[in-house]
Amino acid sequence: MVFTTKNFAFKTMKILVLGLFFVLSINTAILAGNYTVKSGDSLFLIGQKFGLTVEQLKSANGLKGTELYPGQVLNIPSSNSYTVKPGDTLYLIAKTNNITWQQLMSYNGLQSTDIVPGQTLVIPAGSTADRRAVNTSSRGVSAYSLSREDLTLLARTVYSEARGEPYEGQVAVAAVVLNRLRHPDFPNTVRGVIFQPLAFTAVADGQFWLPPNQTAYNAVNDAINGWDPAKGALYYWNPITATSRWIWSRTITHQIGKHVFGY
């Protein structure tokens, strides 16, 4: 074959195109997410963590078997993304996509449940990937048939009782009110539960009337839609500041932030 400048230019262009394709392929894999295998990991456990099947992981990484070794880097495939809208919460987005909020946090490398409008979240492959907008007020009211006033009262309770607590703890406070609402030993209205004498410290000392922020409303919405970090508890209190002897007769089940929860 005669070597010409034209042939050289053609071959050079072909190599460059193939190289660019290879680089783009690698970048796509990186954007999809990577995971470094740890001791004790298995494809099944990693799949559970990210909402994937063993076969999806094997296919994405060109694996013939299921053997892994610590330090091995796996490509975590993703096929969907979601842009956070006003009123969205991590819990509701996860619920809509049929995964847990813990999986959604882990998959996106989030250190907290705080999200902001415009933020893009990666939805694990294999989830429902329903991208419908979550409407805070309509979903909340329909789920419990609560009025706008009820939602505001709940948000005031969350803000005055748990501002500064982790978001999960704020949802738990709202859940306690809803748990009482369903319990025969408590009033059957939101107003009745909140204003029951000696029920909430913030009502007694006036902090209840502080204007709630959006985070408080989000926490109420998550509780209304089924998230109960309180795990059915009817009471919560701060063990450092609580002075009531009666409250210490309750059974403590767990703690979130500065609050303990129990029955």
PDB file of C-alpha atoms in Angstrom:
ATOM      1  CA  MET A   1       0.000   0.000   0.000  1.00  0.00           C
ATOM      2  CA  VAL A   2       1.271   3.437  -0.951  1.00  0.00           C
ATOM      3  CA  PHE A   3       1.485   5.738   2.091  1.00  0.00           C
ATOM      4  CA  THR A   4       0.103   9.167   1.213  1.00  0.00           C
ATOM      5  CA  THR A   5      -0.673  12.356   3.121  1.00  0.00           C
ATOM      6  CA  LYS A   6      -4.368  11.779   2.378  1.00  0.00           C
ATOM      7  CA  ASN A   7      -4.290   8.272   3.920  1.00  0.00           C
ATOM      8  CA  PHE A   8      -2.424   9.575   6.948  1.00  0.00           C
ATOM      9  CA  ALA A   9      -4.977  12.357   7.481  1.00  0.00           C
ATOM     10  CA  PHE A  10      -7.878   9.904   7.156  1.00  0.00           C
ATOM     11  CA  LYS A  11      -6.346   7.431   9.627  1.00  0.00           C
ATOM     12  CA  THR A  12      -5.544  10.231  12.065  1.00  0.00           C
ATOM     13  CA  MET A  13      -9.141  11.513  11.929  1.00  0.00           C
ATOM     14  CA  LYS A  14     -10.485   7.978  12.457  1.00  0.00           C
ATOM     15  CA  ILE A  15      -8.305   7.494  15.524  1.00  0.00           C
ATOM     16  CA  LEU A  16      -9.395  10.844  16.944  1.00  0.00           C
ATOM     17  CA  VAL A  17     -13.089  10.034  16.440  1.00  0.00           C
ATOM     18  CA  LEU A  18     -12.732   6.618  18.056  1.00  0.00           C
ATOM     19  CA  GLY A  19     -10.782   8.133  20.926  1.00  0.00           C
ATOM     20  CA  LEU A  20     -13.448  10.794  21.472  1.00  0.00           C
ATOM     21  CA  PHE A  21     -16.162   8.138  21.482  1.00  0.00           C
ATOM     22  CA  PHE A  22     -14.208   6.146  24.074  1.00  0.00           C
ATOM     23  CA  VAL A  23     -13.736   9.204  26.316  1.00  0.00           C
ATOM     24  CA  LEU A  24     -17.406  10.131  26.055  1.00  0.00           C
ATOM     25  CA  SER A  25     -18.364   6.574  26.972  1.00  0.00           C
ATOM     26  CA  ILE A  26     -16.184   6.711  30.071  1.00  0.00           C
ATOM     27  CA  ASN A  27     -17.604  10.089  31.101  1.00  0.00           C
ATOM     28  CA  THR A  28     -21.134   8.794  30.713  1.00  0.00           C
ATOM     29  CA  ALA A  29     -20.319   5.905  33.031  1.00  0.00           C
ATOM     30  CA  ILE A  30     -18.806   8.284  35.586  1.00  0.00           C
ATOM     31  CA  LEU A  31     -21.846  10.537  35.494  1.00  0.00           C
ATOM     32  CA  ALA A  32     -24.023   7.512  36.096  1.00  0.00           C
ATOM     33  CA  GLY A  33     -22.219   6.977  39.412  1.00  0.00           C
ATOM     34  CA  ASN A  34     -19.410   4.823  40.777  1.00  0.00           C
ATOM     35  CA  TYR A  35     -19.164   2.644  43.855  1.00  0.00           C
ATOM     36  CA  THR A  36     -16.021   1.268  45.479  1.00  0.00           C
ATOM     37  CA  VAL A  37     -16.480  -2.269  46.773  1.00  0.00           C
ATOM     38  CA  LYS A  38     -15.930  -2.718  50.503  1.00  0.00           C
ATOM     39  CA  SER A  39     -15.185  -5.825  52.525  1.00  0.00           C
ATOM     40  CA  GLY A  40     -18.367  -7.867  52.947  1.00  0.00           C
ATOM     41  CA  ASP A  41     -20.086  -6.396  49.895  1.00  0.00           C
ATOM     42  CA  SER A  42     -21.905  -8.509  47.346  1.00  0.00           C
ATOM     43  CA  LEU A  43     -23.697  -7.650  44.115  1.00  0.00           C
ATOM     44  CA  PHE A  44     -26.985  -8.400  45.837  1.00  0.00           C
ATOM     45  CA  LEU A  45     -26.294  -6.015  48.751  1.00  0.00           C
ATOM     46  CA  ILE A  46     -24.968  -3.279  46.459  1.00  0.00           C
ATOM     47  CA  GLY A  47     -28.020  -3.729  44.243  1.00  0.00           C
ATOM     48  CA  GLN A  48     -30.311  -3.286  47.246  1.00  0.00           C
ATOM     49  CA  LYS A  49     -28.451  -0.121  48.195  1.00  0.00           C
ATOM     50  CA  PHE A  50     -28.985   1.461  44.791  1.00  0.00           C
ATOM     51  CA  GLY A  51     -32.265  -0.114  43.724  1.00  0.00           C
ATOM     52  CA  LEU A  52     -30.671  -2.357  41.099  1.00  0.00           C
ATOM     53  CA  THR A  53     -30.782  -6.044  40.284  1.00  0.00           C
ATOM     54  CA  VAL A  54     -27.689  -8.265  40.225  1.00  0.00           C
ATOM     55  CA  GLU A  55     -28.108  -8.649  36.463  1.00  0.00           C
ATOM     56  CA  GLN A  56     -28.206  -4.867  35.956  1.00  0.00           C
ATOM     57  CA  LEU A  57     -24.942  -4.491  37.864  1.00  0.00           C
ATOM     58  CA  LYS A  58     -23.312  -7.370  35.990  1.00  0.00           C
ATOM     59  CA  SER A  59     -24.379  -5.947  32.639  1.00  0.00           C
ATOM     60  CA  ALA A  60     -23.194  -2.422  33.470  1.00  0.00           C
ATOM     61  CA  ASN A  61     -19.778  -3.698  34.523  1.00  0.00           C
ATOM     62  CA  GLY A  62     -19.242  -6.528  32.024  1.00  0.00           C
ATOM     63  CA  LEU A  63     -19.109  -9.120  34.798  1.00  0.00           C
ATOM     64  CA  LYS A  64     -19.444 -12.820  33.987  1.00  0.00           C
ATOM     65  CA  GLY A  65     -19.853 -13.912  37.593  1.00  0.00           C
ATOM     66  CA  THR A  66     -20.703 -12.387  40.947  1.00  0.00           C
ATOM     67  CA  GLU A  67     -17.205 -12.353  42.474  1.00  0.00           C
ATOM     68  CA  LEU A  68     -16.033  -8.997  43.850  1.00  0.00           C
ATOM     69  CA  TYR A  69     -12.944  -7.777  45.684  1.00  0.00           C
ATOM     70  CA  PRO A  70     -12.452  -4.807  48.063  1.00  0.00           C
ATOM     71  CA  GLY A  71     -11.322  -1.692  46.195  1.00  0.00           C
ATOM     72  CA  GLN A  72     -12.992  -2.747  42.958  1.00  0.00           C
ATOM     73  CA  VAL A  73     -14.821   0.191  41.341  1.00  0.00           C
ATOM     74  CA  LEU A  74     -18.253  -0.576  39.926  1.00  0.00           C
ATOM     75  CA  ASN A  75     -20.226   1.548  37.518  1.00  0.00           C
ATOM     76  CA  ILE A  76     -23.706   2.226  38.890  1.00  0.00           C
ATOM     77  CA  PRO A  77     -26.061   2.658  35.925  1.00  0.00           C
ATOM     78  CA  SER A  78     -28.774   5.274  35.950  1.00  0.00           C
ATOM     79  CA  SER A  79     -31.358   6.064  33.342  1.00  0.00           C
ATOM     80  CA  ASN A  80     -33.510   8.745  34.947  1.00  0.00           C
ATOM     81  CA  SER A  81     -33.129  12.122  36.567  1.00  0.00           C
ATOM     82  CA  TYR A  82     -35.532  14.390  38.398  1.00  0.00           C
ATOM     83  CA  THR A  83     -35.431  18.168  38.814  1.00  0.00           C
ATOM     84  CA  VAL A  84     -36.588  19.232  42.264  1.00  0.00           C
ATOM     85  CA  LYS A  85     -39.644  21.492  42.259  1.00  0.00           C
ATOM     86  CA  PRO A  86     -40.947  23.852  44.974  1.00  0.00           C
ATOM     87  CA  GLY A  87     -42.712  21.807  47.660  1.00  0.00           C
ATOM     88  CA  ASP A  88     -40.792  18.605  46.877  1.00  0.00           C
ATOM     89  CA  THR A  89     -39.162  16.602  49.643  1.00  0.00           C
ATOM     90  CA  LEU A  90     -36.704  13.750  49.413  1.00  0.00           C
ATOM     91  CA  TYR A  91     -39.222  11.386  50.996  1.00  0.00           C
ATOM     92  CA  LEU A  92     -41.998  12.179  48.513  1.00  0.00           C
ATOM     93  CA  ILE A  93     -39.702  11.935  45.480  1.00  0.00           C
ATOM     94  CA  ALA A  94     -38.459   8.562  46.729  1.00  0.00           C
ATOM     95  CA  LYS A  95     -41.990   7.358  47.449  1.00  0.00           C
ATOM     96  CA  THR A  96     -43.176   8.433  43.992  1.00  0.00           C
ATOM     97  CA  ASN A  97     -40.341   6.443  42.424  1.00  0.00           C
ATOM     98  CA  ASN A  98     -40.929   3.356  44.579  1.00  0.00           C
ATOM     99  CA  ILE A  99     -37.598   3.498  46.425  1.00  0.00           C
ATOM    100  CA  THR A 100     -36.609   4.493  49.951  1.00  0.00           C
ATOM    101  CA  TRP A 101     -35.412   7.981  50.829  1.00  0.00           C
ATOM    102  CA  GLN A 102     -32.244   6.373  52.216  1.00  0.00           C
ATOM    103  CA  GLN A 103     -31.517   4.832  48.799  1.00  0.00           C
ATOM    104  CA  LEU A 104     -32.115   8.185  47.109  1.00  0.00           C
ATOM    105  CA  MET A 105     -29.741   9.923  49.546  1.00  0.00           C
ATOM    106  CA  SER A 106     -27.068   7.269  49.115  1.00  0.00           C
ATOM    107  CA  TYR A 107     -27.351   7.165  45.335  1.00  0.00           C
ATOM    108  CA  ASN A 108     -26.935  10.952  45.067  1.00  0.00           C
ATOM    109  CA  GLY A 109     -24.215  11.206  47.720  1.00  0.00           C
ATOM    110  CA  LEU A 110     -26.349  13.472  49.914  1.00  0.00           C
ATOM    111  CA  GLN A 111     -25.301  14.123  53.495  1.00  0.00           C
ATOM    112  CA  SER A 112     -28.738  15.398  54.550  1.00  0.00           C
ATOM    113  CA  THR A 113     -32.349  15.364  53.352  1.00  0.00           C
ATOM    114  CA  ASP A 114     -32.210  19.046  52.388  1.00  0.00           C
ATOM    115  CA  ILE A 115     -32.963  19.655  48.712  1.00  0.00           C
ATOM    116  CA  VAL A 116     -33.647  22.858  46.775  1.00  0.00           C
ATOM    117  CA  PRO A 117     -35.765  23.686  43.689  1.00  0.00           C
ATOM    118  CA  GLY A 118     -33.756  23.250  40.499  1.00  0.00           C
ATOM    119  CA  GLN A 119     -31.508  20.576  41.999  1.00  0.00           C
ATOM    120  CA  THR A 120     -31.137  17.471  39.809  1.00  0.00           C
ATOM    121  CA  LEU A 121     -31.418  14.072  41.444  1.00  0.00           C
ATOM    122  CA  VAL A 122     -30.454  10.791  39.829  1.00  0.00           C
ATOM    123  CA  ILE A 123     -33.169   8.148  40.141  1.00  0.00           C
ATOM    124  CA  PRO A 124     -31.801   4.577  40.385  1.00  0.00           C
ATOM    125  CA  ALA A 125     -32.488   2.307  37.431  1.00  0.00           C
ATOM    126  CA  GLY A 126     -35.328  -0.097  38.059  1.00  0.00           C
ATOM    127  CA  SER A 127     -37.419   2.391  40.034  1.00  0.00           C
ATOM    128  CA  THR A 128     -40.806   3.638  38.926  1.00  0.00           C
ATOM    129  CA  ALA A 129     -39.250   6.865  37.611  1.00  0.00           C
ATOM    130  CA  ASP A 130     -42.570   8.695  37.735  1.00  0.00           C
ATOM    131  CA  ARG A 131     -41.639  12.332  37.195  1.00  0.00           C
ATOM    132  CA  ARG A 132     -44.949  13.907  38.162  1.00  0.00           C
ATOM    133  CA  ALA A 133     -44.659  17.084  40.210  1.00  0.00           C
ATOM    134  CA  VAL A 134     -45.494  16.654  43.876  1.00  0.00           C
ATOM    135  CA  ASN A 135     -48.095  19.182  45.009  1.00  0.00           C
ATOM    136  CA  THR A 136     -47.650  19.782  48.714  1.00  0.00           C
ATOM    137  CA  SER A 137     -51.042  21.149  49.577  1.00  0.00           C
ATOM    138  CA  SER A 138     -53.259  18.876  47.468  1.00  0.00           C
ATOM    139  CA  ARG A 139     -51.451  15.652  48.418  1.00  0.00           C
ATOM    140  CA  GLY A 140     -51.421  16.585  52.084  1.00  0.00           C
ATOM    141  CA  VAL A 141     -55.062  17.606  52.331  1.00  0.00           C
ATOM    142  CA  SER A 142     -56.361  14.615  50.380  1.00  0.00           C
ATOM    143  CA  ALA A 143     -54.316  12.098  52.382  1.00  0.00           C
ATOM    144  CA  TYR A 144     -55.778  13.093  55.758  1.00  0.00           C
ATOM    145  CA  SER A 145     -58.683  15.385  54.752  1.00  0.00           C
ATOM    146  CA  LEU A 146     -56.990  18.196  56.629  1.00  0.00           C
ATOM    147  CA  SER A 147     -57.849  21.848  56.203  1.00  0.00           C
ATOM    148  CA  ARG A 148     -55.428  24.650  55.406  1.00  0.00           C
ATOM    149  CA  GLU A 149     -55.723  25.704  59.032  1.00  0.00           C
ATOM    150  CA  ASP A 150     -54.765  22.182  60.158  1.00  0.00           C
ATOM    151  CA  LEU A 151     -51.648  22.257  57.959  1.00  0.00           C
ATOM    152  CA  THR A 152     -50.642  25.636  59.360  1.00  0.00           C
ATOM    153  CA  LEU A 153     -51.182  24.455  62.945  1.00  0.00           C
ATOM    154  CA  LEU A 154     -49.044  21.384  62.275  1.00  0.00           C
ATOM    155  CA  ALA A 155     -46.293  23.489  60.678  1.00  0.00           C
ATOM    156  CA  ARG A 156     -46.348  25.856  63.677  1.00  0.00           C
ATOM    157  CA  THR A 157     -45.986  22.865  65.979  1.00  0.00           C
ATOM    158  CA  VAL A 158     -43.026  21.490  64.037  1.00  0.00           C
ATOM    159  CA  TYR A 159     -41.257  24.827  63.841  1.00  0.00           C
ATOM    160  CA  SER A 160     -41.798  25.860  67.446  1.00  0.00           C
ATOM    161  CA  GLU A 161     -41.033  22.432  68.909  1.00  0.00           C
ATOM    162  CA  ALA A 162     -38.265  21.165  66.626  1.00  0.00           C
ATOM    163  CA  ARG A 163     -36.578  23.958  64.666  1.00  0.00           C
ATOM    164  CA  GLY A 164     -32.871  23.244  64.723  1.00  0.00           C
ATOM    165  CA  GLU A 165     -33.499  19.497  64.935  1.00  0.00           C
ATOM    166  CA  PRO A 166     -32.527  17.204  62.032  1.00  0.00           C
ATOM    167  CA  TYR A 167     -35.167  17.105  59.320  1.00  0.00           C
ATOM    168  CA  GLU A 168     -36.061  13.528  60.249  1.00  0.00           C
ATOM    169  CA  GLY A 169     -36.744  14.761  63.787  1.00  0.00           C
ATOM    170  CA  GLN A 170     -39.027  17.499  62.494  1.00  0.00           C
ATOM    171  CA  VAL A 171     -41.034  14.962  60.496  1.00  0.00           C
ATOM    172  CA  ALA A 172     -41.202  12.809  63.630  1.00  0.00           C
ATOM    173  CA  VAL A 173     -42.798  15.656  65.628  1.00  0.00           C
ATOM    174  CA  ALA A 174     -45.497  16.064  62.976  1.00  0.00           C
ATOM    175  CA  ALA A 175     -45.980  12.286  62.969  1.00  0.00           C
ATOM    176  CA  VAL A 176     -46.540  12.267  66.743  1.00  0.00           C
ATOM    177  CA  VAL A 177     -49.435  14.715  66.316  1.00  0.00           C
ATOM    178  CA  LEU A 178     -50.931  12.497  63.598  1.00  0.00           C
ATOM    179  CA  ASN A 179     -50.404   9.391  65.732  1.00  0.00           C
ATOM    180  CA  ARG A 180     -52.349  11.061  68.530  1.00  0.00           C
ATOM    181  CA  LEU A 181     -55.041  12.083  66.070  1.00  0.00           C
ATOM    182  CA  ARG A 182     -55.645   8.406  65.295  1.00  0.00           C
ATOM    183  CA  HIS A 183     -55.442   7.262  68.922  1.00  0.00           C
ATOM    184  CA  PRO A 184     -58.663   6.968  71.006  1.00  0.00           C
ATOM    185  CA  ASP A 185     -57.018   8.537  74.081  1.00  0.00           C
ATOM    186  CA  PHE A 186     -56.546  11.895  72.324  1.00  0.00           C
ATOM    187  CA  PRO A 187     -58.834  14.477  70.668  1.00  0.00           C
ATOM    188  CA  ASN A 188     -59.902  13.635  67.121  1.00  0.00           C
ATOM    189  CA  THR A 189     -58.982  16.993  65.550  1.00  0.00           C
ATOM    190  CA  VAL A 190     -55.593  18.552  64.857  1.00  0.00           C
ATOM    191  CA  ARG A 191     -56.554  21.658  66.817  1.00  0.00           C
ATOM    192  CA  GLY A 192     -57.763  19.527  69.709  1.00  0.00           C
ATOM    193  CA  VAL A 193     -54.530  17.513  69.856  1.00  0.00           C
ATOM    194  CA  ILE A 194     -52.259  20.548  69.660  1.00  0.00           C
ATOM    195  CA  PHE A 195     -54.146  22.683  72.175  1.00  0.00           C
ATOM    196  CA  GLN A 196     -54.818  19.897  74.651  1.00  0.00           C
ATOM    197  CA  PRO A 197     -53.661  21.297  78.034  1.00  0.00           C
ATOM    198  CA  LEU A 198     -49.962  20.630  78.756  1.00  0.00           C
ATOM    199  CA  ALA A 199     -49.556  18.710  75.487  1.00  0.00           C
ATOM    200  CA  PHE A 200     -46.844  20.885  73.914  1.00  0.00           C
ATOM    201  CA  THR A 201     -44.351  23.170  75.638  1.00  0.00           C
ATOM    202  CA  ALA A 202     -44.263  25.623  72.734  1.00  0.00           C
ATOM    203  CA  VAL A 203     -47.994  26.259  73.061  1.00  0.00           C
ATOM    204  CA  ALA A 204     -47.602  26.975  76.774  1.00  0.00           C
ATOM    205  CA  ASP A 205     -44.671  29.391  76.403  1.00  0.00           C
ATOM    206  CA  GLY A 206     -45.977  31.160  73.280  1.00  0.00           C
ATOM    207  CA  GLN A 207     -43.319  30.009  70.797  1.00  0.00           C
ATOM    208  CA  PHE A 208     -46.083  28.205  68.920  1.00  0.00           C
ATOM    209  CA  TRP A 209     -47.084  31.493  67.278  1.00  0.00           C
ATOM    210  CA  LEU A 210     -43.728  31.990  65.567  1.00  0.00           C
ATOM    211  CA  PRO A 211     -44.156  31.960  61.747  1.00  0.00           C
ATOM    212  CA  PRO A 212     -43.133  28.502  60.429  1.00  0.00           C
ATOM    213  CA  ASN A 213     -40.621  28.178  57.592  1.00  0.00           C
ATOM    214  CA  GLN A 214     -40.921  26.065  54.444  1.00  0.00           C
ATOM    215  CA  THR A 215     -38.955  23.224  56.011  1.00  0.00           C
ATOM    216  CA  ALA A 216     -41.670  22.875  58.661  1.00  0.00           C
ATOM    217  CA  TYR A 217     -44.348  22.656  55.966  1.00  0.00           C
ATOM    218  CA  ASN A 218     -42.268  20.070  54.093  1.00  0.00           C
ATOM    219  CA  ALA A 219     -41.942  18.002  57.261  1.00  0.00           C
ATOM    220  CA  VAL A 220     -45.721  18.120  57.759  1.00  0.00           C
ATOM    221  CA  ASN A 221     -46.253  17.047  54.165  1.00  0.00           C
ATOM    222  CA  ASP A 222     -43.912  14.076  54.542  1.00  0.00           C
ATOM    223  CA  ALA A 223     -45.653  12.979  57.735  1.00  0.00           C
ATOM    224  CA  ILE A 224     -49.075  13.292  56.125  1.00  0.00           C
ATOM    225  CA  ASN A 225     -47.900  11.156  53.225  1.00  0.00           C
ATOM    226  CA  GLY A 226     -46.789   8.298  55.426  1.00  0.00           C
ATOM    227  CA  TRP A 227     -43.274   8.912  56.729  1.00  0.00           C
ATOM    228  CA  ASP A 228     -43.227   8.214  60.459  1.00  0.00           C
ATOM    229  CA  PRO A 229     -39.714   8.453  61.944  1.00  0.00           C
ATOM    230  CA  ALA A 230     -41.477   8.477  65.332  1.00  0.00           C
ATOM    231  CA  LYS A 231     -42.360   4.816  64.646  1.00  0.00           C
ATOM    232  CA  GLY A 232     -45.863   5.205  66.018  1.00  0.00           C
ATOM    233  CA  ALA A 233     -44.771   7.056  69.168  1.00  0.00           C
ATOM    234  CA  LEU A 234     -47.297   9.212  70.996  1.00  0.00           C
ATOM    235  CA  TYR A 235     -44.792  11.251  72.994  1.00  0.00           C
ATOM    236  CA  TYR A 236     -41.421  12.925  72.594  1.00  0.00           C
ATOM    237  CA  TRP A 237     -39.301  15.051  74.897  1.00  0.00           C
ATOM    238  CA  ASN A 238     -35.840  16.419  75.419  1.00  0.00           C
ATOM    239  CA  PRO A 239     -34.240  14.321  78.175  1.00  0.00           C
ATOM    240  CA  ILE A 240     -31.868  17.164  79.066  1.00  0.00           C
ATOM    241  CA  THR A 241     -34.542  19.788  79.710  1.00  0.00           C
ATOM    242  CA  ALA A 242     -37.642  17.734  80.608  1.00  0.00           C
ATOM    243  CA  THR A 243     -38.767  18.313  84.212  1.00  0.00           C
ATOM    244  CA  SER A 244     -42.064  16.412  84.224  1.00  0.00           C
ATOM    245  CA  ARG A 245     -41.859  13.293  86.382  1.00  0.00           C
ATOM    246  CA  TRP A 246     -44.833  11.859  84.506  1.00  0.00           C
ATOM    247  CA  ILE A 247     -43.135  11.989  81.091  1.00  0.00           C
ATOM    248  CA  TRP A 248     -40.269   9.903  82.447  1.00  0.00           C
ATOM    249  CA  SER A 249     -42.779   7.129  83.179  1.00  0.00           C
ATOM    250  CA  ARG A 250     -43.168   6.670  79.406  1.00  0.00           C
ATOM    251  CA  THR A 251     -41.293   3.915  77.566  1.00  0.00           C
ATOM    252  CA  ILE A 252     -38.528   5.291  75.346  1.00  0.00           C
ATOM    253  CA  THR A 253     -38.151   3.532  71.992  1.00  0.00           C
ATOM    254  CA  HIS A 254     -35.523   5.613  70.196  1.00  0.00           C
ATOM    255  CA  GLN A 255     -33.886   9.026  69.842  1.00  0.00           C
ATOM    256  CA  ILE A 256     -33.632  11.478  66.943  1.00  0.00           C
ATOM    257  CA  GLY A 257     -31.483  14.525  67.511  1.00  0.00           C
ATOM    258  CA  LYS A 258     -32.177  15.870  70.999  1.00  0.00           C
ATOM    259  CA  HIS A 259     -35.619  14.275  71.298  1.00  0.00           C
ATOM    260  CA  VAL A 260     -36.494  10.814  72.567  1.00  0.00           C
ATOM    261  CA  PHE A 261     -39.706   9.146  71.412  1.00  0.00           C
ATOM    262  CA  GLY A 262     -41.940   6.647  73.124  1.00  0.00           C
ATOM    263  CA  TYR A 263     -45.312   5.561  74.442  1.00  0.00           C
TER     264      TYR A 263
END
